[in-house]
Amino acid sequence: MKVLEARFVTSAVDAEGIPKDGVPHIALVGRSNVGKSTLLNALAKREVARTSAAPGKTRLANLYRLQVEGGPGGPGKWSVYLADLPGFGYARGGAASVAELANIARAYFDSDHAIAGVLHLVDSRHPGLDADLDAARWLQSLDVERASIATKVDKLSRGERVKNLRELERQLGMATLPISAATGEGLDDLWTLIARLSRR
């Protein structure tokens, strides 16, 4: 697969700001500092993700449109929106964190646009945080396919990696794809997943 174009489209503040042009959306959900923007830039192979000028300002989603060539589904060009939803939790965990995520994200998931899937990003160094487990349960209640992505695996020793990935799989109820935006590990597999979700 080859990324032909990647650009920031909009920071939607309500459902009306979400593009509804038939291009599928993949939502990135995760705690603050889990590495969503870094992963976006790694997928795009360029600096496209930017932070809000007013930290903490309530927003719906930062939306990026990528045009890609090839991959699962056959040759040809195709497009996808990657939606960077606001980070939640600040490692606090518990019901307050998932309520924060739900209040901001509910309008995004309830809006009338084509959501092809959700990538739930978790920090591979910290399995079992309440905020992540609560978010996983909330995402499971949505009628949308989800995948678990373990970020920052380059920061783990071999033993820690095996132990933490096994623990994340047990806790989240699904295999977790190990990713390192710093080294590029797992990015090809993640693009294969995004293509499968977007081109079906």
Coordinates of C-alpha atoms in Angstrom, one line a residue:
M1 CA 0.0 0.0 0.0
K2 CA 1.1 3.5 -0.7
V3 CA -0.2 6.7 0.9
L4 CA -0.8 9.2 -1.9
E5 CA -2.2 12.0 0.2
A6 CA -2.8 12.8 3.8
R7 CA -4.3 16.0 5.1
F8 CA -6.1 17.6 8.1
V9 CA -9.7 18.3 7.2
T10 CA -11.5 19.7 10.2
S11 CA -11.9 19.8 13.9
A12 CA -15.6 19.1 14.3
V13 CA -17.3 20.7 17.3
D14 CA -20.6 19.0 16.6
A15 CA -22.2 16.4 14.5
E16 CA -22.8 18.9 11.7
G17 CA -19.1 19.3 11.2
I18 CA -18.4 15.7 10.4
P19 CA -18.0 14.9 6.7
K20 CA -20.7 12.8 5.4
D21 CA -19.5 12.2 1.8
G22 CA -19.6 8.4 1.9
V23 CA -15.9 8.0 2.7
P24 CA -15.5 5.5 5.6
H25 CA -14.3 6.6 9.0
I26 CA -11.9 4.8 11.3
A27 CA -12.0 6.3 14.8
L28 CA -9.0 6.3 17.1
V29 CA -9.9 6.1 20.8
G30 CA -7.6 6.1 23.8
R31 CA -6.3 7.7 26.9
S32 CA -4.5 11.0 26.8
N33 CA -0.8 10.4 26.0
V34 CA -1.4 7.0 24.5
G35 CA 0.1 8.2 21.2
K36 CA -2.8 8.8 18.9
S37 CA -1.3 11.8 17.1
T38 CA 2.1 10.1 16.8
L39 CA 0.5 7.0 15.3
L40 CA -1.5 9.1 12.9
N41 CA 1.6 10.8 11.6
A42 CA 3.4 7.4 11.3
L43 CA 0.5 6.0 9.3
A44 CA 0.5 9.1 7.0
K45 CA 4.3 9.0 6.7
R46 CA 4.2 12.8 7.3
E47 CA 3.3 15.4 9.9
V48 CA -0.5 15.9 9.6
A49 CA -1.8 15.6 13.2
R50 CA -1.8 18.8 15.1
T51 CA -2.9 19.6 18.7
S52 CA -5.6 22.1 19.6
A53 CA -4.5 25.7 20.1
A54 CA -6.5 25.6 23.4
P55 CA -5.7 22.5 25.4
G56 CA -8.7 21.0 27.1
K57 CA -11.2 22.7 24.8
T58 CA -14.1 20.4 24.2
R59 CA -14.2 19.2 20.6
L60 CA -15.8 16.4 18.8
A61 CA -12.9 15.0 16.6
N62 CA -9.9 16.0 14.6
L63 CA -10.5 14.5 11.1
Y64 CA -7.8 13.5 8.6
R65 CA -8.4 12.2 5.1
L66 CA -5.9 9.8 3.6
Q67 CA -5.9 8.6 0.0
V68 CA -4.2 5.2 -0.5
E69 CA -3.4 3.0 -3.4
G70 CA -3.6 -0.8 -3.2
G71 CA -3.9 -3.2 -0.3
P72 CA -6.6 -5.7 0.7
G73 CA -9.5 -5.4 -1.7
G74 CA -7.3 -5.2 -4.8
P75 CA -5.5 -2.5 -6.8
G76 CA -6.8 1.1 -7.2
K77 CA -7.1 4.2 -5.1
W78 CA -9.3 4.5 -2.0
S79 CA -9.8 7.0 0.8
V80 CA -10.5 6.9 4.5
Y81 CA -11.0 9.4 7.3
L82 CA -9.0 8.8 10.5
A83 CA -10.8 10.4 13.4
D84 CA -8.7 11.4 16.4
L85 CA -11.2 11.6 19.3
P86 CA -10.3 13.5 22.4
G87 CA -8.1 11.6 24.8
F88 CA -9.8 10.5 28.0
G89 CA -8.8 9.6 31.6
Y90 CA -5.5 11.2 32.2
A91 CA -4.7 7.9 33.9
R92 CA -7.4 8.5 36.5
G93 CA -9.5 5.5 35.5
G94 CA -13.0 4.7 36.7
A95 CA -16.5 5.8 35.8
A96 CA -15.6 9.5 35.5
S97 CA -13.1 8.7 32.7
V98 CA -15.5 6.7 30.6
A99 CA -18.2 9.2 31.1
E100 CA -15.9 11.9 29.8
L101 CA -15.2 9.9 26.7
A102 CA -18.8 9.0 26.3
N103 CA -20.0 12.6 26.5
I104 CA -17.6 13.8 23.9
A105 CA -17.7 10.8 21.6
R106 CA -21.4 9.8 21.7
A107 CA -22.3 12.5 19.1
Y108 CA -19.6 11.2 16.8
F109 CA -20.8 7.6 17.0
D110 CA -24.4 8.6 16.8
S111 CA -23.9 10.9 13.8
D112 CA -25.1 9.8 10.4
H113 CA -21.8 8.9 8.7
A114 CA -20.0 5.8 7.7
I115 CA -18.0 4.4 10.6
A116 CA -16.1 1.4 9.4
G117 CA -14.4 0.6 12.7
V118 CA -12.8 1.7 15.9
L119 CA -9.1 1.4 16.9
H120 CA -8.8 1.3 20.7
L121 CA -5.3 2.4 21.6
V122 CA -3.8 1.2 24.9
D123 CA -0.3 1.8 26.2
S124 CA 1.5 -1.6 26.2
R125 CA 3.4 -0.6 29.3
H126 CA 0.3 -0.2 31.5
P127 CA -2.1 -3.1 31.0
G128 CA -5.2 -3.2 33.2
L129 CA -5.9 0.5 33.7
D130 CA -9.5 1.1 34.8
A131 CA -10.0 3.8 32.1
D132 CA -9.0 1.4 29.4
L133 CA -11.1 -1.4 30.7
D134 CA -14.1 0.9 31.1
A135 CA -13.6 2.3 27.6
A136 CA -13.4 -1.3 26.2
R137 CA -16.7 -2.2 27.7
W138 CA -18.3 1.0 26.4
L139 CA -16.9 0.4 22.9
Q140 CA -18.1 -3.1 23.0
S141 CA -21.7 -1.8 23.4
L142 CA -21.5 0.1 20.1
D143 CA -22.6 -1.5 16.9
V144 CA -19.2 -1.1 15.2
E145 CA -16.2 -3.4 14.7
R146 CA -13.3 -2.6 17.0
A147 CA -9.7 -3.6 17.3
S148 CA -7.2 -3.3 20.1
I149 CA -3.8 -1.6 19.4
A150 CA -1.0 -1.7 21.9
T151 CA 1.3 1.3 21.4
K152 CA 4.9 2.0 22.5
V153 CA 6.0 -1.7 22.4
D154 CA 9.5 -0.6 21.6
K155 CA 9.8 0.6 25.2
L156 CA 9.3 -2.9 26.6
S157 CA 11.8 -5.7 27.2
R158 CA 11.1 -9.0 25.4
G159 CA 9.8 -10.5 28.6
E160 CA 7.6 -7.5 29.5
R161 CA 6.2 -7.5 25.9
V162 CA 5.1 -11.2 26.1
K163 CA 3.6 -10.8 29.5
N164 CA 1.8 -7.5 28.9
L165 CA 0.4 -8.5 25.5
R166 CA -1.0 -11.7 27.0
E167 CA -2.5 -9.7 29.9
L168 CA -4.1 -7.2 27.5
E169 CA -5.6 -10.0 25.4
R170 CA -7.1 -11.5 28.6
Q171 CA -8.5 -8.2 29.8
L172 CA -9.8 -6.9 26.5
G173 CA -11.1 -10.2 25.2
M174 CA -9.3 -10.0 21.9
A175 CA -5.8 -10.2 20.5
T176 CA -4.0 -6.9 20.6
L177 CA -1.9 -5.7 17.7
P178 CA 1.6 -4.5 18.9
I179 CA 2.6 -1.2 17.4
S180 CA 5.6 1.1 17.6
A181 CA 5.3 4.5 15.8
A182 CA 9.0 5.1 16.6
T183 CA 10.4 1.9 14.9
G184 CA 7.5 1.3 12.4
E185 CA 6.8 -2.2 13.9
G186 CA 3.2 -3.3 13.2
L187 CA 2.3 -0.4 10.8
D188 CA 2.0 -2.6 7.8
D189 CA -0.4 -4.9 9.7
L190 CA -2.4 -1.9 10.9
W191 CA -2.7 -0.6 7.4
T192 CA -3.9 -4.1 6.3
L193 CA -6.6 -3.9 9.0
I194 CA -7.6 -0.4 8.1
A195 CA -7.9 -1.4 4.4
R196 CA -10.0 -4.5 5.3
L197 CA -12.4 -2.4 7.4
S198 CA -12.6 0.5 4.8
R199 CA -12.9 -1.5 1.6
R200 CA -15.5 -4.1 2.5

